[in-house]
mmCIF file of C-alpha atoms in Angstrom:
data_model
loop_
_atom_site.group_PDB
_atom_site.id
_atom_site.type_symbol
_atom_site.label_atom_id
_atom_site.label_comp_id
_atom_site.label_asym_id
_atom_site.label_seq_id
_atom_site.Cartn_x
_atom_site.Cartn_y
_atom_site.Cartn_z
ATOM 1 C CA UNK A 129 65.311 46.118 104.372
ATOM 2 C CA UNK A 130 64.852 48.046 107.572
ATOM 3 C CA UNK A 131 67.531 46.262 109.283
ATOM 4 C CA UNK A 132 69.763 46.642 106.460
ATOM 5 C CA UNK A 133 69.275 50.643 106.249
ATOM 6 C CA UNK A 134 69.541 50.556 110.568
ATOM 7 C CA UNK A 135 72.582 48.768 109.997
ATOM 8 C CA UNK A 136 74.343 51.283 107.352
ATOM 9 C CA UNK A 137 72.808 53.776 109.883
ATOM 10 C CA UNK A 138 74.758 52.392 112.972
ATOM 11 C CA UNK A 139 77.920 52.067 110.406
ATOM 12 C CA UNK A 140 77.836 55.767 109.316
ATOM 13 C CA UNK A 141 77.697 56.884 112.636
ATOM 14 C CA UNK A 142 80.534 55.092 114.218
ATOM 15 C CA UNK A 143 82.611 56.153 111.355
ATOM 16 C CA UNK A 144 81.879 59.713 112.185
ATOM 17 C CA UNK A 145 82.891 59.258 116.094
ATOM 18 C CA UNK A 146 86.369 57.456 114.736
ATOM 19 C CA UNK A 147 87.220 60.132 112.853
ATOM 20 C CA UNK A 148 85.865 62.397 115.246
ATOM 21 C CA UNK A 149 87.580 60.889 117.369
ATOM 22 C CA UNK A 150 90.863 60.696 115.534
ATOM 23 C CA UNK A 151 90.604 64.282 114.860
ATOM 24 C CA UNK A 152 90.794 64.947 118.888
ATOM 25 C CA UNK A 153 93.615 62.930 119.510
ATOM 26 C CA UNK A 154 95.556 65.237 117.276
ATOM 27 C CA UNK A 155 94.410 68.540 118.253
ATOM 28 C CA UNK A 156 96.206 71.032 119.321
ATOM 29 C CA UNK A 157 96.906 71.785 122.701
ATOM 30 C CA UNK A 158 95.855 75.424 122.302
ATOM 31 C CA UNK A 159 96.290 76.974 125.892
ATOM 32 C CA UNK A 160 99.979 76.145 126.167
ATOM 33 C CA UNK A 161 100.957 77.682 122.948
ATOM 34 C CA UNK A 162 98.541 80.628 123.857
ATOM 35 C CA UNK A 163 100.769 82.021 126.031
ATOM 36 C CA UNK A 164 103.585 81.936 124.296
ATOM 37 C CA UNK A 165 102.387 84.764 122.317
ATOM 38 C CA UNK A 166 100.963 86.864 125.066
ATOM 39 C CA UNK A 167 103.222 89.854 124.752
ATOM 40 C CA UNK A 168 103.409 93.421 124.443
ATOM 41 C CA UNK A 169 105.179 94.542 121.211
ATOM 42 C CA UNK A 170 105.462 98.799 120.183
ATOM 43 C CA UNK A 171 103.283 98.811 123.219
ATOM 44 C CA UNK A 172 100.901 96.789 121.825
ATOM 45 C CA UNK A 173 99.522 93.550 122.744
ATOM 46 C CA UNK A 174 99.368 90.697 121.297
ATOM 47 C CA UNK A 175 97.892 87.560 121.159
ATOM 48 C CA UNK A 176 97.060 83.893 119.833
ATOM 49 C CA UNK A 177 93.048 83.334 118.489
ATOM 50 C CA UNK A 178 91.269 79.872 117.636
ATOM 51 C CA UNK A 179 88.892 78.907 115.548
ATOM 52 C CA UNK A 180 87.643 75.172 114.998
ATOM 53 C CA UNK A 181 84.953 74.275 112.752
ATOM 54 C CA UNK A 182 82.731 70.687 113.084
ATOM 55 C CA UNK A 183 84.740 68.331 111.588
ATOM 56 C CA UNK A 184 87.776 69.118 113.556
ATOM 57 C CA UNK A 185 89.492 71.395 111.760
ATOM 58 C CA UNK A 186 91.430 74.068 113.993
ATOM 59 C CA UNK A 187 93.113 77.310 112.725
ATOM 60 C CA UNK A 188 95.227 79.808 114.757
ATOM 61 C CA UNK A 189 95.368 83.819 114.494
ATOM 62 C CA UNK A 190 97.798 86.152 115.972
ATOM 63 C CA UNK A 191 97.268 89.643 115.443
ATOM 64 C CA UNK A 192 101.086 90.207 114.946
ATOM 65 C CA UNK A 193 100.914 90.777 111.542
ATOM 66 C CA UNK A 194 97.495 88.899 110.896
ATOM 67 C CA UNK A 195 99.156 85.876 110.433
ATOM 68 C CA UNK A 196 97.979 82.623 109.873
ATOM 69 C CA UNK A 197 100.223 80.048 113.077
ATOM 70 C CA UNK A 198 98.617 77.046 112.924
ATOM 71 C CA UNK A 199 96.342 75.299 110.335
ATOM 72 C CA UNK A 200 95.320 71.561 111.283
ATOM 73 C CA UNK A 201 93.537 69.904 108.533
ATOM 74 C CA UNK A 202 92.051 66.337 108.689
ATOM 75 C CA UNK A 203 94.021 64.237 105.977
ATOM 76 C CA UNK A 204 92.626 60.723 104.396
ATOM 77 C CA UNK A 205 93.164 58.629 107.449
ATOM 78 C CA UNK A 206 91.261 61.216 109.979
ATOM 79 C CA UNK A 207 94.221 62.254 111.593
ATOM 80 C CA UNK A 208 95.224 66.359 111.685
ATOM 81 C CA UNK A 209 97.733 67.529 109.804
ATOM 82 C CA UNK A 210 99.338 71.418 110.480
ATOM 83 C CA UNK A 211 99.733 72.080 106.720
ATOM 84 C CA UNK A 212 101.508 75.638 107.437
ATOM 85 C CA UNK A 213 104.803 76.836 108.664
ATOM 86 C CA UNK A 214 105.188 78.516 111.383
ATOM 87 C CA UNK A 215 106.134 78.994 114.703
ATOM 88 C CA UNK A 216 105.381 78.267 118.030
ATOM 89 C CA UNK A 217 106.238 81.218 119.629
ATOM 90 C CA UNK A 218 105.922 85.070 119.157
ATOM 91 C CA UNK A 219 109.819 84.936 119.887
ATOM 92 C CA UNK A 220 109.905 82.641 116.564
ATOM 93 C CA UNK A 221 108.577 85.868 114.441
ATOM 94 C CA UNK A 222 110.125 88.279 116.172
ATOM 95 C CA UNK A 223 113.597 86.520 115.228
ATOM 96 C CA UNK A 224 113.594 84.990 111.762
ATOM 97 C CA UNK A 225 115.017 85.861 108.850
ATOM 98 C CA UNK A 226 111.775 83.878 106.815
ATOM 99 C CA UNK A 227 109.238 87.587 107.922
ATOM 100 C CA UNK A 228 106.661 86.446 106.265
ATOM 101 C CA UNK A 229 105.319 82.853 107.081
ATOM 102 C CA UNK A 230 101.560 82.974 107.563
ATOM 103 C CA UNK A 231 101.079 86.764 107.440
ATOM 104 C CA UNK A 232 99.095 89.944 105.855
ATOM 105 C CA UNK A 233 100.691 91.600 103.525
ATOM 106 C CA UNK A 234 100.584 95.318 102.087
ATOM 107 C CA UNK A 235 100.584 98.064 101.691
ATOM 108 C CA UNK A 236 101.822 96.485 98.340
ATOM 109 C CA UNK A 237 101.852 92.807 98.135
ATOM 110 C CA UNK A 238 104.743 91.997 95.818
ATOM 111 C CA UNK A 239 107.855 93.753 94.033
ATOM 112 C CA UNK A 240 107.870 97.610 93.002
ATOM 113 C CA UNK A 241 110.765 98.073 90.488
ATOM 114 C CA UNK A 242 113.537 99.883 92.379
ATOM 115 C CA UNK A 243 111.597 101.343 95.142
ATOM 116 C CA UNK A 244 109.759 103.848 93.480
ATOM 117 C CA UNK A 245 106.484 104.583 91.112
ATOM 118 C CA UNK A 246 105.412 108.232 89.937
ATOM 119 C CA UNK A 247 101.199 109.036 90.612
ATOM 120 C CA UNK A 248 99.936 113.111 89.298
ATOM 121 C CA UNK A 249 103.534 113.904 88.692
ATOM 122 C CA UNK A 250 104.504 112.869 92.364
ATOM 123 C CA UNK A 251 107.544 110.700 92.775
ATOM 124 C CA UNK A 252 107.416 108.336 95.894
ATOM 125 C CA UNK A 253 110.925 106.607 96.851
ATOM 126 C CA UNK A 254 109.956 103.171 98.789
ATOM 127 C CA UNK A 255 112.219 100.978 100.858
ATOM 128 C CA UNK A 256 114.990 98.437 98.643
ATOM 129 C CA UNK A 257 114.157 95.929 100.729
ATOM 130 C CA UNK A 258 114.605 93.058 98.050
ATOM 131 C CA UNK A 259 118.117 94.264 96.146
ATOM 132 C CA UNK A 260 117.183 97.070 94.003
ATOM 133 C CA UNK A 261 113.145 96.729 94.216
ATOM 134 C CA UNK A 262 110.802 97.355 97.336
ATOM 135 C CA UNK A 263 109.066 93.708 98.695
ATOM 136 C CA UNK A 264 105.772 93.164 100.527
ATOM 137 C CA UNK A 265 105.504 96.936 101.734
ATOM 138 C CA UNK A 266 108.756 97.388 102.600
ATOM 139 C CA UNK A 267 111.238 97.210 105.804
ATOM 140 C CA UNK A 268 108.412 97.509 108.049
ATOM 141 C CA UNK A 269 104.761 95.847 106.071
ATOM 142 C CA UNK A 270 102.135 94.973 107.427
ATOM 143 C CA UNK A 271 103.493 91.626 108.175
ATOM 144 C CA UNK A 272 105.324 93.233 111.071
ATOM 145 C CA UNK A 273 102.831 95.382 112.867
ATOM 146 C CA UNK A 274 100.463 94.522 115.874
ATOM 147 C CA UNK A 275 96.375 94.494 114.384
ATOM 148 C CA UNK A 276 93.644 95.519 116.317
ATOM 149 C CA UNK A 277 90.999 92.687 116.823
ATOM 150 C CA UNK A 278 87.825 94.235 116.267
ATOM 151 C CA UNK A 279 85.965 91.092 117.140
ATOM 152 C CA UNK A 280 86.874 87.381 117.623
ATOM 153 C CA UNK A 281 84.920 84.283 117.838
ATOM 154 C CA UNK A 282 84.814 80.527 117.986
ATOM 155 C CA UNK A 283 85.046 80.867 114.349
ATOM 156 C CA UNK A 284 85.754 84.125 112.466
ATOM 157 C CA UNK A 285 88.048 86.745 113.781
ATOM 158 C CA UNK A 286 87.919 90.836 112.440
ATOM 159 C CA UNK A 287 91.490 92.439 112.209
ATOM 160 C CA UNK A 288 92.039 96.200 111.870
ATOM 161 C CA UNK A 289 95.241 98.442 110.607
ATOM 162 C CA UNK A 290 95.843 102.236 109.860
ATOM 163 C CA UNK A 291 98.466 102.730 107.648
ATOM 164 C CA UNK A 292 99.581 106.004 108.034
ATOM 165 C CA UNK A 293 100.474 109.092 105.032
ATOM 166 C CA UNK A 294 103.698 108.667 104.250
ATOM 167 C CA UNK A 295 104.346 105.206 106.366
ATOM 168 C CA UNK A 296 106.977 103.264 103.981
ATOM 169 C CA UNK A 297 106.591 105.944 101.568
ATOM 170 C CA UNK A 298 103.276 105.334 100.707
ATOM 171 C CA UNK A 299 100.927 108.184 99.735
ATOM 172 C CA UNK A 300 97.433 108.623 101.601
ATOM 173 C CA UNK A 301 96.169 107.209 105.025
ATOM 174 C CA UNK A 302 94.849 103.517 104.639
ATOM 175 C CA UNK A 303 92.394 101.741 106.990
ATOM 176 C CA UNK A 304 92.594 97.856 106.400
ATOM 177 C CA UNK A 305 90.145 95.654 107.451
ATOM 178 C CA UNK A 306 90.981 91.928 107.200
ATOM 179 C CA UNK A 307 88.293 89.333 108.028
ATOM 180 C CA UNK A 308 89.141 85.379 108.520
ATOM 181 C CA UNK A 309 86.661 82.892 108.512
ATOM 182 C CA UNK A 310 86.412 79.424 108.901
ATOM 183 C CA UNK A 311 83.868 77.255 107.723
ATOM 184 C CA UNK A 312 82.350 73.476 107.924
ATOM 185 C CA UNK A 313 83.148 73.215 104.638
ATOM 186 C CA UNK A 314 87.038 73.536 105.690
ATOM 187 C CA UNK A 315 87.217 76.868 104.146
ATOM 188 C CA UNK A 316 89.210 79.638 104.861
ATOM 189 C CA UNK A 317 87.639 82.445 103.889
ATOM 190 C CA UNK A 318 89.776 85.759 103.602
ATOM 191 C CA UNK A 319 87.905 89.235 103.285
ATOM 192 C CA UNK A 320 89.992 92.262 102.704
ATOM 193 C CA UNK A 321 88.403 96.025 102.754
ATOM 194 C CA UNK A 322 90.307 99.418 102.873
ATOM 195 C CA UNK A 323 89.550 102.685 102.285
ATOM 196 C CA UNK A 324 92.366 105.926 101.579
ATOM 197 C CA UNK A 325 92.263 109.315 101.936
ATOM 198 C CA UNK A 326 95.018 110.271 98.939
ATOM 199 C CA UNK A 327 95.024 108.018 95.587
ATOM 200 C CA UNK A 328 97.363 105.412 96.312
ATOM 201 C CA UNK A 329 98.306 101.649 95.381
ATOM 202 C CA UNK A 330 97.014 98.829 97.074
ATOM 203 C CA UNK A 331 97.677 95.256 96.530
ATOM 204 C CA UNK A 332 96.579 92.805 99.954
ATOM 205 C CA UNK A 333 97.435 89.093 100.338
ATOM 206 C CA UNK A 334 98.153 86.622 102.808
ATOM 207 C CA UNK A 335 101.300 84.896 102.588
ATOM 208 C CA UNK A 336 100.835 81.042 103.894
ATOM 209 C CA UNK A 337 103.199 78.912 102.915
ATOM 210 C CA UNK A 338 101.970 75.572 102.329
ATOM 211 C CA UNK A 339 102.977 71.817 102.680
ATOM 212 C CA UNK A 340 100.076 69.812 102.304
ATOM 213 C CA UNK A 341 102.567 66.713 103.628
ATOM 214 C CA UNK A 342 102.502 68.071 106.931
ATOM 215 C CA UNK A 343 104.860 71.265 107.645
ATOM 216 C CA UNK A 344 108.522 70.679 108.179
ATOM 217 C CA UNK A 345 108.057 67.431 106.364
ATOM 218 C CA UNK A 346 110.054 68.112 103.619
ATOM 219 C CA UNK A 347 110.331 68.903 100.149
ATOM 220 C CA UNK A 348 107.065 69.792 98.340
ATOM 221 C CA UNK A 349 108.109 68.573 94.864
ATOM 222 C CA UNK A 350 106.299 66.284 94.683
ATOM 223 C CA UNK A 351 102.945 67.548 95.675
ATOM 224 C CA UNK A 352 100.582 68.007 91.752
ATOM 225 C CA UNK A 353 99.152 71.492 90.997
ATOM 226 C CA UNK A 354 96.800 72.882 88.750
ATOM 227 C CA UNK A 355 96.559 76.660 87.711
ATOM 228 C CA UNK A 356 93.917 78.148 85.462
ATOM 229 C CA UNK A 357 96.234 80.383 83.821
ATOM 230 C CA UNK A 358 97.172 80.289 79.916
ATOM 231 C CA UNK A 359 99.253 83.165 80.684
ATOM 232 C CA UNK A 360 101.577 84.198 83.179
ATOM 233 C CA UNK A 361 104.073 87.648 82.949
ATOM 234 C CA UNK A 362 108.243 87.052 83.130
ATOM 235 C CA UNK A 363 110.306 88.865 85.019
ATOM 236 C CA UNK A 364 114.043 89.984 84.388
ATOM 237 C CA UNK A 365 116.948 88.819 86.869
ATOM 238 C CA UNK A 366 115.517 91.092 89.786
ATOM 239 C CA UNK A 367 112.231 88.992 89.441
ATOM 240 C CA UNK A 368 110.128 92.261 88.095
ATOM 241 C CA UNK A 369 107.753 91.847 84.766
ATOM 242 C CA UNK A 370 108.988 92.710 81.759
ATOM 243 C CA UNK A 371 105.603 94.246 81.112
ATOM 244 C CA UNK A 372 104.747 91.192 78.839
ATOM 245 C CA UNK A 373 101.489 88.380 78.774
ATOM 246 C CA UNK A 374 103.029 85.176 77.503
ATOM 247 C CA UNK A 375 101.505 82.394 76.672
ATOM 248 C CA UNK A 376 102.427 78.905 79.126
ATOM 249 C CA UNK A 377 102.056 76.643 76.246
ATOM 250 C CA UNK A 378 105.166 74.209 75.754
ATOM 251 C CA UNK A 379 106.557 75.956 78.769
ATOM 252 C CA UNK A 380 107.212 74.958 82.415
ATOM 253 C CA UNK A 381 104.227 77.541 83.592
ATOM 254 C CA UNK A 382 101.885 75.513 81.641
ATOM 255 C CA UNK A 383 99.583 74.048 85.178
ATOM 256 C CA UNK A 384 96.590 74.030 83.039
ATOM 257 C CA UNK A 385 96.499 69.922 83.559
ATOM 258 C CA UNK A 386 97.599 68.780 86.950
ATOM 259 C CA UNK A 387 101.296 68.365 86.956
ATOM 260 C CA UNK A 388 103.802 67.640 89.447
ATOM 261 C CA UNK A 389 105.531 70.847 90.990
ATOM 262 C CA UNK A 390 108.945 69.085 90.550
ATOM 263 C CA UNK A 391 108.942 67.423 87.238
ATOM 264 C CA UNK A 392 110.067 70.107 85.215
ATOM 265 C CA UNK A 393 112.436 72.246 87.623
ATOM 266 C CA UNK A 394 115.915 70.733 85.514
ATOM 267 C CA UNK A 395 114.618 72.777 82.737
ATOM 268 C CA UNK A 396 117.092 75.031 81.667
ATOM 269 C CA UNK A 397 114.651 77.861 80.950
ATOM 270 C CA UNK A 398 115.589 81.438 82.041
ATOM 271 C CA UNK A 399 112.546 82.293 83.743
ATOM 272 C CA UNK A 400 113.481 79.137 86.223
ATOM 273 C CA UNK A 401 117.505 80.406 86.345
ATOM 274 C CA UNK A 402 116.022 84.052 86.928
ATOM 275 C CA UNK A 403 113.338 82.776 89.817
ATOM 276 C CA UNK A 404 115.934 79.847 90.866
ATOM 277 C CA UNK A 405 112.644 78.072 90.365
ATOM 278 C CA UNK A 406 108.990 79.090 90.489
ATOM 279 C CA UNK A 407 108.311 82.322 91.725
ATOM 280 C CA UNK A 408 106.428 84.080 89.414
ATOM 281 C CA UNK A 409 102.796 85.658 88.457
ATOM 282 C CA UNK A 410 100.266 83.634 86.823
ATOM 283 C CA UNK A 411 97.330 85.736 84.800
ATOM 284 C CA UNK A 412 94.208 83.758 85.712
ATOM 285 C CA UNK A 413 91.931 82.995 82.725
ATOM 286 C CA UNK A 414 88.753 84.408 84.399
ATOM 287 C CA UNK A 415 89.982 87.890 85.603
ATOM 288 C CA UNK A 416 88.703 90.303 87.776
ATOM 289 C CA UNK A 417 85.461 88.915 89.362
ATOM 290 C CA UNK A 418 83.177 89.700 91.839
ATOM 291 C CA UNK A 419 82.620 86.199 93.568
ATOM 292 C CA UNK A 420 85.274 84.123 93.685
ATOM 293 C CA UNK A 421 85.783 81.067 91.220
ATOM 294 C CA UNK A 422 88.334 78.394 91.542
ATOM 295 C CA UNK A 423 91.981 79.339 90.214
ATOM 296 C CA UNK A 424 94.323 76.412 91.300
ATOM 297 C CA UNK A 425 94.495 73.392 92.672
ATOM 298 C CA UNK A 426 96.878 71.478 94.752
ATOM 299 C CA UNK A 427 97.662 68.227 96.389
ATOM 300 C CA UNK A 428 99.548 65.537 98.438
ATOM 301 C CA UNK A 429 99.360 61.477 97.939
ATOM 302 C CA UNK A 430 101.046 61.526 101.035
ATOM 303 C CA UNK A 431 98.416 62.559 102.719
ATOM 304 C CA UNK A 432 95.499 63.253 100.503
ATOM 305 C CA UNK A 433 94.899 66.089 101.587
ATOM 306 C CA UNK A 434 94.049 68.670 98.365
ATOM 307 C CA UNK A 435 94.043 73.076 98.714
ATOM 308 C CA UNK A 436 91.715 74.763 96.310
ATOM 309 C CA UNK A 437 92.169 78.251 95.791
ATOM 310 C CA UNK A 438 89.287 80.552 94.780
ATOM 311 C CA UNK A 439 89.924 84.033 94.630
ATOM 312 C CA UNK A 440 88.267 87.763 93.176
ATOM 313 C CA UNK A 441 91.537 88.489 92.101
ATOM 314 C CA UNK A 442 93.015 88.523 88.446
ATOM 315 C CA UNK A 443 96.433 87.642 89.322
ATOM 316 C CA UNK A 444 98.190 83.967 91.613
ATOM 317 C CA UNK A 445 101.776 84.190 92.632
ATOM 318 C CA UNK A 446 103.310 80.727 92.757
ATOM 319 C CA UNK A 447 106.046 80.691 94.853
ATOM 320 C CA UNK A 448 108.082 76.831 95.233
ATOM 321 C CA UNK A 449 110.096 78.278 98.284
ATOM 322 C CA UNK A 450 113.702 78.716 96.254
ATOM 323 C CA UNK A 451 114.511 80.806 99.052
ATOM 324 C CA UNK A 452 114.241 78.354 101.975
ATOM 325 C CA UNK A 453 117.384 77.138 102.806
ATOM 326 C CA UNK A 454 117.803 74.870 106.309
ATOM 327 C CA UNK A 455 118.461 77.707 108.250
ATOM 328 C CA UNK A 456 114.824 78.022 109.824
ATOM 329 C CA UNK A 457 113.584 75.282 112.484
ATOM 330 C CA UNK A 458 109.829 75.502 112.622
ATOM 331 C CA UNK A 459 106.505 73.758 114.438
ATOM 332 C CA UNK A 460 107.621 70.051 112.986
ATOM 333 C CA UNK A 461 111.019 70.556 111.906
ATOM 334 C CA UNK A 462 113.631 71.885 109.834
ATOM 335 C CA UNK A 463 112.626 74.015 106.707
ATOM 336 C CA UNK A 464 114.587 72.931 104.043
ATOM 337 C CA UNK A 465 114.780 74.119 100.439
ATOM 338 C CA UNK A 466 111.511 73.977 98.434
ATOM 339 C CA UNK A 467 109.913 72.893 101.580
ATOM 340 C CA UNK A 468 106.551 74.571 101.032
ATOM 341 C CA UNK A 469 104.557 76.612 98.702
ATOM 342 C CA UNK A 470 102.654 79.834 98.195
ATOM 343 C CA UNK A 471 99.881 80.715 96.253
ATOM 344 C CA UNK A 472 99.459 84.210 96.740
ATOM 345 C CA UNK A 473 96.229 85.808 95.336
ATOM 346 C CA UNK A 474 96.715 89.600 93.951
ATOM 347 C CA UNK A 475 97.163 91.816 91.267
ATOM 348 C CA UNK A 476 100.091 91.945 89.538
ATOM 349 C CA UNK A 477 103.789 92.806 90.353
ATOM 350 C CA UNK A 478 104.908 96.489 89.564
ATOM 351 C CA UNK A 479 101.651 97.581 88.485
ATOM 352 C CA UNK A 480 101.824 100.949 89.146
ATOM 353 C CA UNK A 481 104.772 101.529 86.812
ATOM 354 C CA UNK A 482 103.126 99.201 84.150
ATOM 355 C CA UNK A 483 100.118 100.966 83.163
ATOM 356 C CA UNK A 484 98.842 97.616 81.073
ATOM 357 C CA UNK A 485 98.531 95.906 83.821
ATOM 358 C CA UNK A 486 95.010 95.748 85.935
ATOM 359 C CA UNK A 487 95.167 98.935 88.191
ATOM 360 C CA UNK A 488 96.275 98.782 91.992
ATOM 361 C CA UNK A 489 95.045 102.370 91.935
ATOM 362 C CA UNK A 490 92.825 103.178 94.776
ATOM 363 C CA UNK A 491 90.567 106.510 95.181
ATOM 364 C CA UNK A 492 89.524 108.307 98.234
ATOM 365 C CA UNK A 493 86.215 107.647 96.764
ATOM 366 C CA UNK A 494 86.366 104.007 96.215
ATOM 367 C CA UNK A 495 86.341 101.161 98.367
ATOM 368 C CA UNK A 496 88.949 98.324 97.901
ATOM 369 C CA UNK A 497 87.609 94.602 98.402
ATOM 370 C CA UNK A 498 88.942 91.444 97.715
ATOM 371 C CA UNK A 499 88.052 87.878 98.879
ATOM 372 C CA UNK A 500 90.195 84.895 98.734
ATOM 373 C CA UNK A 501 89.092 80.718 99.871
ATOM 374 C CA UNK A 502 91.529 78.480 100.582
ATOM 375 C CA UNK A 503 89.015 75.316 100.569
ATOM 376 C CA UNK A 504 90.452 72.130 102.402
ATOM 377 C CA UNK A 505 89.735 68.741 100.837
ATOM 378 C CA UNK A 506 90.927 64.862 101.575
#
């Protein structure tokens, strides 16, 4: 019997050091692409951070626009997969068309109906950055500023950002505090905290797009998702709510079983012709919470590698990236249409000119936090 446990002893441990192992051989060679993004920008500087956790896992920072560059995930067989789009360069950023791969987003994640909402009798005119409606903060988001790092380690980095009165239109000074963790559990854990000086609307996200096949890999059709959702809110032909809560039942929103992303894309519904596919706000069954609680769910046979999404938030945009196209070369290769996916945790679109919706509303008095896990599995 002793033998016999020694034995599964020895086992377990050289199958740790071969995956261990494995995990090295695929790890990314960190102080090349480093410098690559060591570069002034508005007279700012900016830089490339890394944090690894235990079982190999590495994730990259830059603190142009917060975003998330690389994101190497162990998959089934041991080896790392970079499940996120992105570039390899600062120049990559600083030149797409795609702005938002990877990054922070606010003042106001998501659409504003043409640019504008009223608050105590005030008008404020935003940016048409997205045809007729204002996008992701506008021309100029947070996406597209340099942070300040307010503290950086082998495995949780602090980012800070002052949005000033006024900046894109926006009422009341912001401070934005964004903290990234990473975990042995392969967890990303996102903590966002801002205070204002005016009343004003507030709605922070991160914007990763995802394929869980490897990035620049392909399509993500045929990765299966799950959303807790019995409810999600349409949008008209500008992708803005129509102010309803409709039920997913008998629809193509209905992710309440796992389902394959691409099985029901021919449908000829009009929320798919509107969002030229999925790209549209899901109202999560639990709500506003204080902790966060699983929401969604995907996954790749491919690689076996499954993203869990638990979030405070009452709202999940699922985005099937409609809008990729070809025309961006990333990491691993081209970017082709539908080639990743976002599941952007929020509140909802428009909400401050639809007053049913959960408020965006923040006080000079209050503070505004909000925590989001993206929890790696395989």
């Amino acid at each position: 019997m002793k033998l016999t446990i020694w034995k599964s002893f020895v086992w377990g441990v050289f199958l740790a050091s071969a995956l261990l192992a494995a995990c090295k051989s695929d790890r990314l060679d960190y102080e090349n692409v480093r410098k690559a993004f060591q570069q002034s920008v508005d007279g700012k500087e900016v830089a490339l951070y890394l944090l690894e956790n235990s079982n190999g896992m590495q994730v990259t920072i830059t603190n142009y626009g917060g975003r998330i560059v690389h994101l190497l995930v162990p998959d089934k067989n041991g080896k790392l997969v970079d499940v996120n789009l992105g570039y390899n360069s600062l120049k990559g950023y600083l030149e797409t068309s795609e702005i938002y791969f990877g990054a922070l987003i606010g003042r106001y994640g998501n659409r504003i109906a043409n640019g504008k909402f009223a608050l105590d009798s005030v008008l404020y005119e935003l940016a048409q950055n997205n045809g007729p409606n204002n996008l992701h903060g506008g021309k100029k988001g947070f996406n597209n500023v340099v942070w300040e790092v307010l503290s950086a380690s082998s495995d949780q980095i602090t980012l800070a950002y002052t949005a000033q009165d006024g900046e894109e239109g926006f009422p009341g000074e912001l401070e934005v505090q964004v903290t990234y963790s990473l975990t042995d559990s392969n967890e990303i854990v996102m903590d966002y905290e801002a205070n204002t000086d005016k009343p004003t609307h507030v709605n922070l996200t991160n914007h990763a797009f995802f394929n869980l096949s490897g990035d620049g890999s392909g399509t993500i059709n045929d990765h299966v998702l799950q959303i807790q959702a019995s409810k999600y809110t349409p949008e008209d032909e500008t992708l803005i709510p129509t102010g309803e809560l409709v039920s997913v039942s008998g629809t193509p929103f209905d992710f309440r079983e796992p389902t394959v992303i691409g099985d029901r894309l021919a449908s000829n519904h009009q929320q798919l012709v509107f969002g030229n596919g999925y790209d549209h706000n899901f109202v999560l069954d639990k709500g506003i919470t204080q902790t966060p609680e699983q929401v969604a769910s995907v996954s790749s046979e491919k690689t076996g590698i499954t993203l869990e999404v638990l979030t405070t938030e009452p709202g999940l945009q699922f985005y099937g990236g409609n809008f990729l196209d070809g025309s961006e070369t990333g990491k691993n290769g081209v970017y082709e249409f539908r080639g990743a996916f976002c599941l952007e945790t929020q509140h909802f679109p428009d909400t401050p000119n639809q007053p049913t919706f959960p408020t965006t509303l923040l006080q000079p008095e209050e503070d505004y936090r909000s925590r989001t896990i993206y929890r790696f599995t395989f």
